[in-house]
Each structure stands twice: as C-alpha cells, then as structure tokens.
Amino acid sequence: MQIKIEIQQAKITDAKAIASLSDQLGYTSSEAAIQQRLHVIFQDSNQCVSAAIYNQQLIGWIHGFIALRVESDAFVEIGGLVVNEQFRQQGVGKLLVEKIYSWSLNKHCNHIRVRSNVMRKESHLFYKKLGFNELKEQKVYGLELLKNS
C-alpha cells in the first residue's frame, strides 16, 4: 500500500517533531536547541531542511547544505536524514533524498555526499540502493573547546 506523503520546507514549529525523530537514532537534542539551529539555517540560502508530512504529522526530515573545500568543487552534503521507525521501508527516505537532489541541481551542485556511521548497515544499503557509491571509510575526531564563563 502506497501512502501519500508531502515533502515541504521544514518550519520552526517542526522543532519538537524533529527532536523526537532524531532521538530515535540516538541524537538527543531539545526542542529549543533545534528551534535555534533552524532559525540560523533558515537564514542561509546554502542550507535546506525539508520535512515529510503524512496526515499532517511530520514523519521524516532531511538537512542538506553546500560544502566548499579548498581542494574540491562545491557539493551538497546530507547533514541528517531521519524517518519515523513506523514509516521506514515505505519510500519516505527516498522522497526526502530526491528533494535534496533537486535542490542541489537548483544550486548548481552536481555531487551529493552523505556520511553514515559504520554500524548503520541498513543506512548503507539504503544509500547504495539510491545510487550512492561508497567513497571511503574514515574516523571523525572532535575537540571540545573551552567556553568562557
């Protein structure tokens, strides 16, 4: 059975639903923090956040942004993609990626990248099925900076 999904630009008022969905993948963030981030993202024309809506409920979201590196041409990176557990394997993720695909072309970018945790095997299969090729494995390092009080 095919469900009717609408893909639209996310809104600040979607922050609570985005936080809840992100939590399903282990990325915990508050509604207020996501509202703040969305406010900044929406001011930047090189970023896009789209939402998948079913029965007036947000069931998925995707964040894409233009990345520019000294050594390579600009590309779009998918910064996040989450679909509600109850709606996975029903084409929602594909619709969200297609939205980023068309947004990328409108931004004159001809390459999309996505990073996926090595443990998320189902995500790897999802992206390969959509035509993505594995480019490399890597380690990601982080450094917390001291905050001035």
CSV table of C-alpha atoms in Angstrom, one decimal:
chain,number,residue,atom,x,y,z
A,1,MET,CA,0.0,0.0,0.0
A,2,GLN,CA,1.4,3.4,-1.1
A,3,ILE,CA,0.9,6.2,1.5
A,4,LYS,CA,0.5,9.9,0.4
A,5,ILE,CA,3.5,11.9,1.6
A,6,GLU,CA,4.0,15.6,1.1
A,7,ILE,CA,7.6,17.0,1.1
A,8,GLN,CA,7.8,20.6,2.2
A,9,GLN,CA,10.2,23.0,3.7
A,10,ALA,CA,10.5,22.4,7.4
A,11,LYS,CA,9.3,25.2,9.8
A,12,ILE,CA,10.5,26.4,13.2
A,13,THR,CA,7.3,24.9,14.6
A,14,ASP,CA,8.5,21.5,13.5
A,15,ALA,CA,11.3,21.5,16.1
A,16,LYS,CA,9.6,19.3,18.6
A,17,ALA,CA,8.9,16.6,16.0
A,18,ILE,CA,12.4,16.9,14.6
A,19,ALA,CA,13.8,16.4,18.1
A,20,SER,CA,11.6,13.4,18.7
A,21,LEU,CA,12.6,11.7,15.4
A,22,SER,CA,16.3,12.5,16.0
A,23,ASP,CA,16.0,10.8,19.3
A,24,GLN,CA,15.0,7.6,17.5
A,25,LEU,CA,18.6,7.5,16.1
A,26,GLY,CA,20.2,8.4,19.4
A,27,TYR,CA,20.8,12.0,18.7
A,28,THR,CA,19.2,13.8,21.7
A,29,SER,CA,18.5,17.5,21.4
A,30,SER,CA,15.9,19.8,22.9
A,31,GLU,CA,13.1,21.4,21.0
A,32,ALA,CA,14.6,24.8,22.0
A,33,ALA,CA,18.1,23.9,20.7
A,34,ILE,CA,16.6,22.7,17.4
A,35,GLN,CA,14.5,25.9,17.1
A,36,GLN,CA,17.7,27.9,17.5
A,37,ARG,CA,19.5,25.9,14.9
A,38,LEU,CA,16.6,26.0,12.4
A,39,HIS,CA,16.4,29.8,12.8
A,40,VAL,CA,20.1,30.1,11.8
A,41,ILE,CA,19.8,27.5,9.0
A,42,PHE,CA,16.8,29.2,7.5
A,43,GLN,CA,18.8,32.5,7.2
A,44,ASP,CA,21.4,30.7,5.0
A,45,SER,CA,20.4,30.0,1.4
A,46,ASN,CA,23.1,27.4,1.2
A,47,GLN,CA,21.2,25.1,3.5
A,48,CYS,CA,17.9,23.3,3.2
A,49,VAL,CA,15.7,21.4,5.7
A,50,SER,CA,12.7,19.5,4.3
A,51,ALA,CA,10.0,17.6,6.1
A,52,ALA,CA,8.0,14.6,5.1
A,53,ILE,CA,4.3,15.1,6.1
A,54,TYR,CA,1.7,12.3,6.4
A,55,ASN,CA,-1.8,13.1,7.8
A,56,GLN,CA,-0.5,16.5,9.0
A,57,GLN,CA,2.2,14.8,11.0
A,58,LEU,CA,6.0,15.2,10.4
A,59,ILE,CA,7.3,11.7,9.8
A,60,GLY,CA,10.7,12.5,8.4
A,61,TRP,CA,13.2,15.2,7.8
A,62,ILE,CA,16.4,15.8,5.8
A,63,HIS,CA,19.1,18.5,6.1
A,64,GLY,CA,21.3,19.4,3.2
A,65,PHE,CA,24.0,22.0,2.9
A,66,ILE,CA,26.5,23.2,0.4
A,67,ALA,CA,30.0,22.3,1.4
A,68,LEU,CA,33.0,24.0,-0.1
A,69,ARG,CA,36.5,22.7,0.3
A,70,VAL,CA,39.8,24.2,-0.9
A,71,GLU,CA,40.7,21.1,-2.8
A,72,SER,CA,37.4,20.2,-4.4
A,73,ASP,CA,34.4,21.7,-6.1
A,74,ALA,CA,31.3,22.6,-4.0
A,75,PHE,CA,29.0,19.7,-3.3
A,76,VAL,CA,25.9,19.1,-1.2
A,77,GLU,CA,26.2,17.1,2.0
A,78,ILE,CA,23.3,15.5,3.7
A,79,GLY,CA,23.8,16.5,7.3
A,80,GLY,CA,20.9,14.5,8.6
A,81,LEU,CA,18.1,12.2,7.5
A,82,VAL,CA,15.6,10.6,9.8
A,83,VAL,CA,12.4,8.8,9.1
A,84,ASN,CA,10.0,7.7,11.8
A,85,GLU,CA,10.5,4.0,12.6
A,86,GLN,CA,6.9,3.2,11.8
A,87,PHE,CA,7.3,4.6,8.2
A,88,ARG,CA,10.6,3.2,7.2
A,89,GLN,CA,10.8,0.9,4.1
A,90,GLN,CA,7.9,2.8,2.5
A,91,GLY,CA,9.7,5.3,0.2
A,92,VAL,CA,9.8,8.3,2.6
A,93,GLY,CA,13.6,8.5,2.8
A,94,LYS,CA,13.8,8.2,-1.0
A,95,LEU,CA,11.4,11.1,-1.4
A,96,LEU,CA,13.5,13.2,1.0
A,97,VAL,CA,16.7,12.4,-0.8
A,98,GLU,CA,15.0,13.3,-4.1
A,99,LYS,CA,14.1,16.7,-2.6
A,100,ILE,CA,17.8,17.3,-1.8
A,101,TYR,CA,18.7,16.1,-5.3
A,102,SER,CA,16.5,18.7,-7.0
A,103,TRP,CA,17.6,21.4,-4.5
A,104,SER,CA,21.3,20.5,-5.3
A,105,LEU,CA,20.7,20.9,-9.0
A,106,ASN,CA,19.0,24.3,-8.4
A,107,LYS,CA,22.1,25.3,-6.5
A,108,HIS,CA,24.3,24.2,-9.5
A,109,CYS,CA,25.9,21.4,-7.4
A,110,ASN,CA,26.4,18.1,-9.3
A,111,HIS,CA,27.5,15.9,-6.4
A,112,ILE,CA,25.9,14.8,-3.1
A,113,ARG,CA,27.7,13.2,-0.2
A,114,VAL,CA,26.4,11.6,2.9
A,115,ARG,CA,28.3,10.3,5.9
A,116,SER,CA,26.9,7.3,7.7
A,117,ASN,CA,28.0,5.6,10.9
A,118,VAL,CA,29.8,2.3,10.1
A,119,MET,CA,27.4,0.5,12.4
A,120,ARG,CA,24.3,1.6,10.5
A,121,LYS,CA,24.3,-1.2,7.9
A,122,GLU,CA,20.7,-0.6,6.9
A,123,SER,CA,21.6,3.0,6.0
A,124,HIS,CA,24.4,1.8,3.8
A,125,LEU,CA,22.1,-0.4,1.9
A,126,PHE,CA,19.5,2.4,1.6
A,127,TYR,CA,22.1,4.8,0.1
A,128,LYS,CA,23.5,2.2,-2.3
A,129,LYS,CA,20.0,1.4,-3.5
A,130,LEU,CA,19.6,5.1,-4.3
A,131,GLY,CA,22.8,5.0,-6.4
A,132,PHE,CA,25.3,6.4,-3.9
A,133,ASN,CA,28.8,4.9,-4.1
A,134,GLU,CA,31.0,4.3,-1.1
A,135,LEU,CA,33.9,6.7,-1.4
A,136,LYS,CA,35.9,5.9,1.8
A,137,GLU,CA,35.8,4.9,5.4
A,138,GLN,CA,37.1,7.4,7.9
A,139,LYS,CA,37.4,8.3,11.5
A,140,VAL,CA,35.9,11.5,12.8
A,141,TYR,CA,37.7,13.3,15.6
A,142,GLY,CA,36.3,16.0,17.8
A,143,LEU,CA,37.7,18.6,20.2
A,144,GLU,CA,35.6,20.4,22.8
A,145,LEU,CA,36.6,24.0,23.1
A,146,LEU,CA,36.7,25.7,26.5
A,147,LYS,CA,33.8,28.1,27.0
A,148,ASN,CA,34.5,31.5,28.5
A,149,SER,CA,32.3,31.9,31.6
